[in-house]
Amino acid sequence: MTITQLNYVLAVAEFKNFTIAAEKCFVTQPTLSMQIQKLEEELGVKIFDRNKKPIQLTEVGKKIVEQAKNIVNESDRIQDIVEQQKGYIGGDFIIGIIPTVMPTLLPMFLNNFIKKYPKINLIVEEHTTDEIINRLQKGQLDAAIAATPLKEPELKEIVLYYEPFVGYFPDNYRKNLTKLTPDDLNLNDILLLQDGHCFTNGILNICKASKLEPSRRFELTSGSFETLIGLANEGLGVTFLPYLHTLKLNENDKKHLIEFQDPKPSREISLIFPKSELKIHIIDALKNTISGVIKGAIAFQDVAIISPKQ
């Protein structure tokens, strides 16, 4: 049994196709098939049911794949240990970031990070929280930045900062409000991001705290905060923004902002990575860089963490 054979098994398990798996592993299809067959002969079991389309794992194959993931991850840790010992911080590093964090946080730390660690090839991808969890579990991401707590048993979370939700209430909805409470929220007035955004889940979870129920479904949703602000300015409702997003509003739009009373409903933004801690030296470098730039922009202590889960 070899690490190479296990990698081939994982590729076929992921893509359910020998030809595509071979392409992803940069080998010919006969080579990949032969190595997997050798492994099956050595173990005396069939890992894949080749009669099904697409190819499926057998029952024992499912257990073998789970163990193979652990073995491959642990073998990768050896290279990590060597690189840390040598003080080398470099190589490819793929990080996923949720859409409601990407536009504000990435410009704050990216330039500092690539200057400080020029040997790291940072590959940044935008994904929803569900996609991030799935890709981390499959090994397609090295780490991610998302709202937490997610309470996924296979993942670790390091809190980077707490970011309050801020109300955006045009004059016709303001009604002399100077500070918000959940009881001030009318679900029928709120403009939300599209389903799939954990920020939307957070807003709905704040509203649940007041035990309010909508009298109609949310039909007016958007994929961007800019669109929601524009709709609110047209008198179509109110919306909510993450605190960092409010910092780049023009002065006229800032007049429509209303903060919540303390403790402020907030989202917890964390660096997330597999418990195997592969490339932990790069993860630590990211954490230190982000913590260094974020403390000057956001510092809230009296907060109430709102779950990003539905």
Protein backbone atom coordinates (compact mmCIF):
# COMPACT_ATOMS: atom_id res chain seq x y z
CA MET A 1 0.00 0.00 0.00
CA THR A 2 1.37 3.44 -0.96
CA ILE A 3 0.36 7.06 -0.41
CA THR A 4 0.14 7.40 -4.19
CA GLN A 5 -2.42 4.58 -4.38
CA LEU A 6 -4.48 6.20 -1.63
CA ASN A 7 -4.41 9.53 -3.48
CA TYR A 8 -5.71 7.77 -6.59
CA VAL A 9 -8.51 6.18 -4.56
CA LEU A 10 -9.49 9.58 -3.12
CA ALA A 11 -9.54 11.12 -6.59
CA VAL A 12 -11.85 8.44 -7.98
CA ALA A 13 -14.06 8.69 -4.88
CA GLU A 14 -14.39 12.44 -5.46
CA PHE A 15 -14.93 12.52 -9.23
CA LYS A 16 -16.64 9.10 -9.61
CA ASN A 17 -14.82 8.67 -12.90
CA PHE A 18 -11.44 7.01 -13.56
CA THR A 19 -10.58 9.20 -16.56
CA ILE A 20 -11.25 12.50 -14.78
CA ALA A 21 -9.46 11.27 -11.64
CA ALA A 22 -6.40 10.37 -13.72
CA GLU A 23 -6.37 13.84 -15.31
CA LYS A 24 -6.54 15.48 -11.88
CA CYS A 25 -3.67 13.27 -10.67
CA PHE A 26 -1.61 13.98 -13.83
CA VAL A 27 -1.27 10.29 -14.77
CA THR A 28 -2.73 8.12 -17.51
CA GLN A 29 -6.00 6.36 -16.86
CA PRO A 30 -4.46 2.85 -17.23
CA THR A 31 -1.78 3.72 -14.67
CA LEU A 32 -4.34 4.94 -12.14
CA SER A 33 -6.63 1.95 -12.71
CA MET A 34 -3.76 -0.51 -12.37
CA GLN A 35 -2.59 0.98 -9.08
CA ILE A 36 -6.10 0.91 -7.59
CA GLN A 37 -6.54 -2.68 -8.75
CA LYS A 38 -3.24 -3.62 -7.09
CA LEU A 39 -4.45 -2.06 -3.85
CA GLU A 40 -7.75 -3.93 -4.04
CA GLU A 41 -5.89 -7.20 -4.63
CA GLU A 42 -3.59 -6.53 -1.69
CA LEU A 43 -6.53 -5.79 0.61
CA GLY A 44 -8.68 -8.56 -0.81
CA VAL A 45 -11.73 -6.30 -1.23
CA LYS A 46 -13.39 -4.17 -3.90
CA ILE A 47 -13.22 -0.45 -3.12
CA PHE A 48 -15.37 0.62 -6.07
CA ASP A 49 -18.46 -0.82 -7.72
CA ARG A 50 -17.52 -0.37 -11.36
CA ASN A 51 -20.86 -1.68 -12.63
CA LYS A 52 -22.69 1.45 -11.49
CA LYS A 53 -22.68 4.72 -13.41
CA PRO A 54 -21.28 6.91 -12.05
CA ILE A 55 -18.83 4.68 -10.18
CA GLN A 56 -19.83 4.15 -6.53
CA LEU A 57 -17.93 3.17 -3.40
CA THR A 58 -18.68 -0.19 -1.90
CA GLU A 59 -19.60 -0.27 1.79
CA VAL A 60 -16.07 -1.24 2.78
CA GLY A 61 -14.78 1.26 0.23
CA LYS A 62 -16.49 4.09 2.12
CA LYS A 63 -14.61 3.14 5.29
CA ILE A 64 -11.33 2.82 3.40
CA VAL A 65 -11.75 6.29 1.88
CA GLU A 66 -12.35 7.88 5.30
CA GLN A 67 -9.18 6.27 6.63
CA ALA A 68 -7.27 7.16 3.47
CA LYS A 69 -8.09 10.84 4.03
CA ASN A 70 -6.53 10.66 7.50
CA ILE A 71 -3.43 8.86 6.24
CA VAL A 72 -2.86 11.28 3.33
CA ASN A 73 -3.36 14.30 5.59
CA GLU A 74 -0.91 12.95 8.15
CA SER A 75 1.66 12.22 5.43
CA ASP A 76 1.32 15.82 4.24
CA ARG A 77 2.04 16.97 7.79
CA ILE A 78 5.59 15.58 7.45
CA GLN A 79 6.38 18.17 4.78
CA ASP A 80 4.80 20.84 6.99
CA ILE A 81 7.06 19.84 9.88
CA VAL A 82 10.15 20.02 7.69
CA GLU A 83 9.18 23.43 6.29
CA GLN A 84 8.48 24.83 9.75
CA GLN A 85 11.81 23.51 11.03
CA LYS A 86 13.59 25.24 8.16
CA GLY A 87 11.60 28.44 8.75
CA TYR A 88 10.19 28.29 5.23
CA ILE A 89 6.78 29.87 4.69
CA GLY A 90 5.77 29.46 1.08
CA GLY A 91 3.90 27.46 -1.54
CA ASP A 92 0.29 27.44 -2.70
CA PHE A 93 -2.39 28.25 -0.13
CA ILE A 94 -6.07 28.26 -1.06
CA ILE A 95 -8.40 30.25 1.16
CA GLY A 96 -12.16 30.66 0.85
CA ILE A 97 -13.95 33.79 2.04
CA ILE A 98 -17.71 34.36 2.34
CA PRO A 99 -19.16 37.08 0.05
CA THR A 100 -20.19 39.45 2.87
CA VAL A 101 -16.62 39.53 4.24
CA MET A 102 -14.56 39.49 1.04
CA PRO A 103 -15.10 43.12 -0.14
CA THR A 104 -14.22 44.73 3.18
CA LEU A 105 -11.63 42.46 4.82
CA LEU A 106 -9.54 41.34 1.82
CA PRO A 107 -8.36 44.85 0.82
CA MET A 108 -7.38 45.49 4.44
CA PHE A 109 -4.85 42.66 4.77
CA LEU A 110 -3.95 41.32 1.30
CA ASN A 111 -1.26 43.86 0.40
CA ASN A 112 0.44 43.53 3.79
CA PHE A 113 0.34 39.75 3.61
CA ILE A 114 1.81 39.32 0.13
CA LYS A 115 4.59 41.82 0.93
CA LYS A 116 5.48 40.07 4.18
CA TYR A 117 5.27 36.55 2.74
CA PRO A 118 6.31 36.80 -0.93
CA LYS A 119 6.92 33.04 -1.24
CA ILE A 120 3.28 32.21 -0.53
CA ASN A 121 1.04 31.94 -3.58
CA LEU A 122 -2.26 32.96 -1.97
CA ILE A 123 -5.26 31.76 -3.97
CA VAL A 124 -8.47 33.47 -2.79
CA GLU A 125 -11.89 32.05 -3.65
CA GLU A 126 -15.34 33.41 -2.78
CA HIS A 127 -17.80 30.82 -1.48
CA THR A 128 -20.91 30.58 0.68
CA THR A 129 -20.54 29.05 4.13
CA ASP A 130 -21.99 25.70 3.02
CA GLU A 131 -19.56 25.56 0.09
CA ILE A 132 -16.66 26.42 2.40
CA ILE A 133 -17.50 23.61 4.81
CA ASN A 134 -17.82 21.14 1.95
CA ARG A 135 -14.55 22.19 0.33
CA LEU A 136 -12.62 22.16 3.61
CA GLN A 137 -13.84 18.65 4.31
CA LYS A 138 -12.80 17.52 0.83
CA GLY A 139 -9.37 19.13 1.09
CA GLN A 140 -10.12 21.63 -1.68
CA LEU A 141 -9.41 24.59 0.63
CA ASP A 142 -6.54 25.01 3.08
CA ALA A 143 -8.50 27.47 5.24
CA ALA A 144 -11.40 29.90 5.12
CA ILE A 145 -12.79 33.06 6.68
CA ALA A 146 -16.47 32.92 7.62
CA ALA A 147 -19.03 33.74 10.29
CA THR A 148 -18.96 31.33 13.22
CA PRO A 149 -19.62 29.34 15.36
CA LEU A 150 -20.27 26.55 12.87
CA LYS A 151 -19.69 23.67 15.33
CA GLU A 152 -18.36 21.34 12.65
CA PRO A 153 -16.53 18.48 14.42
CA GLU A 154 -13.82 18.19 11.74
CA LEU A 155 -12.95 21.91 11.71
CA LYS A 156 -11.15 24.33 14.02
CA GLU A 157 -12.08 28.00 14.43
CA ILE A 158 -9.89 30.93 15.52
CA VAL A 159 -11.85 34.13 16.15
CA LEU A 160 -10.47 37.15 14.28
CA TYR A 161 -12.98 39.83 15.30
CA TYR A 162 -16.59 40.61 16.22
CA GLU A 163 -18.59 42.72 13.77
CA PRO A 164 -21.91 44.34 14.78
CA PHE A 165 -24.98 44.41 12.55
CA VAL A 166 -25.95 48.03 11.75
CA GLY A 167 -29.42 49.15 10.68
CA TYR A 168 -29.91 51.22 7.51
CA PHE A 169 -33.16 53.13 8.01
CA PRO A 170 -34.14 55.90 5.56
CA ASP A 171 -36.10 58.81 7.05
CA ASN A 172 -39.56 57.39 6.29
CA TYR A 173 -38.76 54.30 8.40
CA ARG A 174 -36.68 55.93 11.13
CA LYS A 175 -39.58 57.02 13.41
CA ASN A 176 -37.30 58.93 15.81
CA LEU A 177 -35.21 55.84 16.54
CA THR A 178 -31.73 56.57 17.88
CA LYS A 179 -30.83 53.01 18.95
CA LEU A 180 -32.31 49.70 17.78
CA THR A 181 -33.63 46.72 19.69
CA PRO A 182 -35.03 43.50 18.18
CA ASP A 183 -38.53 44.73 19.12
CA ASP A 184 -38.10 47.67 16.72
CA LEU A 185 -37.77 45.36 13.72
CA ASN A 186 -40.65 44.65 11.37
CA LEU A 187 -39.87 41.63 9.22
CA ASN A 188 -42.12 42.93 6.46
CA ASP A 189 -39.92 46.01 6.00
CA ILE A 190 -36.54 44.26 5.86
CA LEU A 191 -34.66 43.86 2.56
CA LEU A 192 -32.40 40.81 2.66
CA LEU A 193 -29.56 39.22 0.77
CA GLN A 194 -30.43 36.13 -1.24
CA ASP A 195 -30.87 32.77 0.47
CA GLY A 196 -27.56 31.05 1.11
CA HIS A 197 -25.92 34.05 2.77
CA CYS A 198 -25.21 33.47 6.44
CA PHE A 199 -25.63 37.24 6.97
CA THR A 200 -29.31 36.80 6.09
CA ASN A 201 -29.58 33.97 8.61
CA GLY A 202 -28.12 36.30 11.23
CA ILE A 203 -30.72 39.00 10.56
CA LEU A 204 -33.55 36.49 10.74
CA ASN A 205 -32.11 35.11 13.98
CA ILE A 206 -32.11 38.62 15.49
CA CYS A 207 -35.76 38.98 14.50
CA LYS A 208 -36.59 35.60 16.04
CA ALA A 209 -35.41 36.92 19.37
CA SER A 210 -38.35 39.34 19.35
CA LYS A 211 -40.76 36.51 18.45
CA LEU A 212 -42.04 38.44 15.44
CA GLU A 213 -43.43 36.56 12.47
CA PRO A 214 -43.69 37.86 8.90
CA SER A 215 -47.14 38.33 7.36
CA ARG A 216 -45.70 37.76 3.88
CA ARG A 217 -42.73 35.99 2.31
CA PHE A 218 -39.53 37.91 1.55
CA GLU A 219 -39.72 38.41 -2.16
CA LEU A 220 -37.39 41.40 -2.49
CA THR A 221 -33.86 40.07 -2.10
CA SER A 222 -30.50 40.88 -3.66
CA GLY A 223 -26.97 39.56 -3.98
CA SER A 224 -25.24 42.78 -2.88
CA PHE A 225 -25.41 45.36 -0.12
CA GLU A 226 -25.18 48.15 -2.69
CA THR A 227 -28.44 47.03 -4.28
CA LEU A 228 -30.15 46.78 -0.89
CA ILE A 229 -29.01 50.32 -0.01
CA GLY A 230 -30.33 51.60 -3.34
CA LEU A 231 -33.70 49.92 -2.76
CA ALA A 232 -33.89 51.33 0.76
CA ASN A 233 -33.09 54.82 -0.54
CA GLU A 234 -36.04 54.46 -2.92
CA GLY A 235 -38.33 53.92 0.05
CA LEU A 236 -38.82 50.18 -0.45
CA GLY A 237 -37.75 49.13 3.04
CA VAL A 238 -34.88 48.99 5.52
CA THR A 239 -31.81 46.79 5.52
CA PHE A 240 -28.81 45.82 7.64
CA LEU A 241 -25.09 46.06 6.98
CA PRO A 242 -21.96 44.63 8.58
CA TYR A 243 -20.09 47.33 10.50
CA LEU A 244 -17.00 47.33 8.25
CA HIS A 245 -19.20 47.92 5.20
CA THR A 246 -20.60 51.10 6.78
CA LEU A 247 -17.14 52.67 6.91
CA LYS A 248 -17.03 53.17 3.12
CA LEU A 249 -20.50 54.71 2.73
CA ASN A 250 -20.80 58.29 1.53
CA GLU A 251 -21.73 60.93 4.12
CA ASN A 252 -25.33 61.17 2.97
CA ASP A 253 -25.92 57.41 3.30
CA LYS A 254 -24.24 57.36 6.71
CA LYS A 255 -27.08 59.57 8.00
CA HIS A 256 -29.41 56.57 7.66
CA LEU A 257 -27.36 54.28 9.94
CA ILE A 258 -28.72 53.24 13.34
CA GLU A 259 -26.72 51.09 15.75
CA PHE A 260 -28.22 48.52 18.10
CA GLN A 261 -28.27 49.03 21.84
CA ASP A 262 -25.60 47.17 23.83
CA PRO A 263 -24.98 44.32 23.78
CA LYS A 264 -24.86 44.82 20.03
CA PRO A 265 -26.02 41.84 17.91
CA SER A 266 -22.85 40.87 16.09
CA ARG A 267 -21.34 38.20 13.93
CA GLU A 268 -18.18 36.37 14.90
CA ILE A 269 -15.67 36.22 12.03
CA SER A 270 -13.14 33.41 12.28
CA LEU A 271 -10.33 31.69 10.47
CA ILE A 272 -11.46 28.10 9.85
CA PHE A 273 -9.30 25.11 8.96
CA PRO A 274 -9.27 21.29 9.24
CA LYS A 275 -8.24 19.72 12.54
CA SER A 276 -5.33 18.08 10.75
CA GLU A 277 -3.74 21.58 10.86
CA LEU A 278 -2.01 21.20 7.51
CA LYS A 279 0.02 24.32 6.65
CA ILE A 280 -0.54 25.63 10.17
CA HIS A 281 2.48 27.93 9.82
CA ILE A 282 0.72 29.76 6.96
CA ILE A 283 -2.56 29.81 8.91
CA ASP A 284 -0.72 31.45 11.82
CA ALA A 285 0.82 33.98 9.43
CA LEU A 286 -2.64 34.85 8.12
CA LYS A 287 -4.10 35.16 11.62
CA ASN A 288 -1.31 37.48 12.78
CA THR A 289 -1.54 39.67 9.67
CA ILE A 290 -5.33 40.05 9.86
CA SER A 291 -5.31 40.65 13.61
CA GLY A 292 -2.72 43.36 13.11
CA VAL A 293 -4.80 45.36 10.64
CA ILE A 294 -8.28 44.73 12.00
CA LYS A 295 -7.69 46.00 15.54
CA GLY A 296 -7.34 49.53 14.24
CA ALA A 297 -10.69 49.39 12.43
CA ILE A 298 -12.98 47.48 14.75
CA ALA A 299 -13.01 47.10 18.52
CA PHE A 300 -16.29 46.10 20.16
CA GLN A 301 -16.45 44.30 23.48
CA ASP A 302 -20.11 44.42 24.55
CA VAL A 303 -21.58 42.19 21.84
CA ALA A 304 -24.08 39.37 21.54
CA ILE A 305 -23.00 36.75 19.01
CA ILE A 306 -25.74 35.85 16.54
CA SER A 307 -25.58 32.39 14.97
CA PRO A 308 -24.85 32.29 11.22
CA LYS A 309 -26.86 29.08 10.93
CA GLN A 310 -30.44 28.96 9.79
